[in-house]
Coordinates of C-alpha atoms in Angstrom, one line a residue:
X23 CA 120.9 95.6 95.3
X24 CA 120.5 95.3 99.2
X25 CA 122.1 96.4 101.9
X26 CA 121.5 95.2 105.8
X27 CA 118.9 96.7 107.8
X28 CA 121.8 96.7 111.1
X29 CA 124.2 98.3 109.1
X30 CA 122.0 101.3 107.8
X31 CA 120.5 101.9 111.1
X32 CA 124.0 101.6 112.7
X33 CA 125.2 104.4 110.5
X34 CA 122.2 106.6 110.0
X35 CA 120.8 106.5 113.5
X36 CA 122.4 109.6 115.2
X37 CA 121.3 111.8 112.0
X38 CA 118.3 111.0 111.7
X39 CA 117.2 110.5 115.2
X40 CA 116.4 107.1 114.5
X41 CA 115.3 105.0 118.0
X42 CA 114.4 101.3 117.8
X43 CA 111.5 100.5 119.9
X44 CA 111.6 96.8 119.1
X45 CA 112.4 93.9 116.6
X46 CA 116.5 94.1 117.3
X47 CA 116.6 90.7 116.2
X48 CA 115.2 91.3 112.9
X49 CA 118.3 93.9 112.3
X50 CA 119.9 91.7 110.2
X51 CA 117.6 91.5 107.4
X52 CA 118.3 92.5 104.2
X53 CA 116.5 96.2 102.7
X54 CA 116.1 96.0 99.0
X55 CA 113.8 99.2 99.4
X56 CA 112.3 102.0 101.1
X57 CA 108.4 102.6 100.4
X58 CA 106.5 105.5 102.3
X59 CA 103.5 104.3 103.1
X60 CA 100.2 105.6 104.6
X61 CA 97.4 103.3 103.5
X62 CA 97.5 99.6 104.5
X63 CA 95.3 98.6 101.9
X64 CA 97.9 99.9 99.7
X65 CA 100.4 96.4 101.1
X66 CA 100.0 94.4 97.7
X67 CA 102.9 97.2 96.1
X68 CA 105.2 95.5 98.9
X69 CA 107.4 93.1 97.5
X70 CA 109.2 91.8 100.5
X71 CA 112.1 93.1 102.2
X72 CA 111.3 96.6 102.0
X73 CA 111.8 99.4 104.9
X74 CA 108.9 100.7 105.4
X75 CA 107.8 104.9 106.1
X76 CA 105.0 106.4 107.6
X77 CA 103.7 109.8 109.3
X78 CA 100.5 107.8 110.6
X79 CA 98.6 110.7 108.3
X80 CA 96.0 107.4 108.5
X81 CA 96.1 107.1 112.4
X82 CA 92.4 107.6 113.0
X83 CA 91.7 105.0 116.0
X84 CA 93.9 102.8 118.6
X85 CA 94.1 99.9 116.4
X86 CA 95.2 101.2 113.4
X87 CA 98.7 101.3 114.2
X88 CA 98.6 97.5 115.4
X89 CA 96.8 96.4 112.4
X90 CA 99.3 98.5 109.8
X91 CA 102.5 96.6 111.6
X92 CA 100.6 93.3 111.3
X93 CA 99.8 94.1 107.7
X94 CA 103.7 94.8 107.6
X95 CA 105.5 91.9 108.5
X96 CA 102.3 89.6 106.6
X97 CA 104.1 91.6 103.9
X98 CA 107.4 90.2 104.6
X99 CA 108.7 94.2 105.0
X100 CA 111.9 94.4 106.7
X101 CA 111.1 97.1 109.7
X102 CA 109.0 100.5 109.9
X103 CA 110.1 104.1 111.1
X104 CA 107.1 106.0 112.3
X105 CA 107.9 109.9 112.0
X106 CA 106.4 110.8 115.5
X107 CA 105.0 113.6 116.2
X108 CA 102.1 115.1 114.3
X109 CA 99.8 112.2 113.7
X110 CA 101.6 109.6 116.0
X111 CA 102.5 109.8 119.4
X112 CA 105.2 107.9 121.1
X113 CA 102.5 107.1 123.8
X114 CA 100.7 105.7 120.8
X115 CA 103.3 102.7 120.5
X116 CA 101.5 100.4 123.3
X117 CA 103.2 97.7 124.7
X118 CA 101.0 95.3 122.9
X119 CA 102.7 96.6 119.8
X120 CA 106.4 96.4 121.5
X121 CA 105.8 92.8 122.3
X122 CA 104.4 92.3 118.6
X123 CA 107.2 93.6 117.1
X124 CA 109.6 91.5 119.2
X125 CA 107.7 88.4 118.9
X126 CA 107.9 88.7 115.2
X127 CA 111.8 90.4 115.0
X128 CA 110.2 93.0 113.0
X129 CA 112.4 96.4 113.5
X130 CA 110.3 99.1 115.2
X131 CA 111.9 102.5 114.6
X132 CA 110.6 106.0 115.5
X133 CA 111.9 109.3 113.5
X134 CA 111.0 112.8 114.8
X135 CA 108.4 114.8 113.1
X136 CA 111.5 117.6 112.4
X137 CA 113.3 114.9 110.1
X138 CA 112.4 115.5 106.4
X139 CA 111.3 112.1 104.5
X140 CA 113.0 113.4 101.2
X141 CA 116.6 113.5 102.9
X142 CA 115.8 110.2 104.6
X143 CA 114.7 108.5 101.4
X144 CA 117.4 110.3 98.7
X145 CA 119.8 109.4 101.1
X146 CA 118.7 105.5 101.7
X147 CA 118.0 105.1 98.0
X148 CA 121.7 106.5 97.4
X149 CA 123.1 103.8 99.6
X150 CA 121.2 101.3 98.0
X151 CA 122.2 101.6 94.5

């Protein structure tokens, strides 16, 4: 089962606080899955086409974002949301990263840290299946 990426963030985006930082024209690709991630060297469990989580509880130096979102779209993973706000900043997302993500059409959402990632999950997984 699938659902598009533009139509999930299109109806989930005022709840959950959901902004998208770049990527708008990868919106139309299709989520088969939502894996939280926080380990890039965990990217051989991606399939393709999943949504991809993370709280950046990994974020230890400036180019750790830039190489997970690289890692990311080698992975053929739909988009990220990056629950901002304990571990990563919004002034963390350079614009070396924006213009990655856009160059690529790889979805760039941010989350805030007050949004649970069990309701976000149940609650894509439910409209999945």
């Amino acid at each position: 089962m699938s659902i598009q990426l533009n139509q999930l963030f299109l109806e989930t985006a005022e709840f959950y606080e959901l902004k998208l930082l770049a990527g708008r024209n990868g919106l139309n690709r299709e989520l088969t899955w939502v894996q939280f991630c926080e380990d890039i060297a965990n990217a051989n469990f991606f399939r393709g086409n999943e949504l991809a989580i993370t709280t950046g509880l990994c974020f230890n130096e400036k180019s750790w974002l830039k190489n997970f979102i690289t890692e990311l779209i080698r992975c053929h993973s739909c988009g990220l949301i990056i629950n901002i706000g304990k571990y990563v900043h919004t002034d963390d997302i350079t614009q070396d990263i924006i213009q990655l993500c856009d160059n690529k059409n790889f979805p760039l959402f941010t989350m805030p840290w007050k949004i649970h990632l069990a309701d976000i999950t149940q609650d894509y997984y439910n409209r999945l299946f």
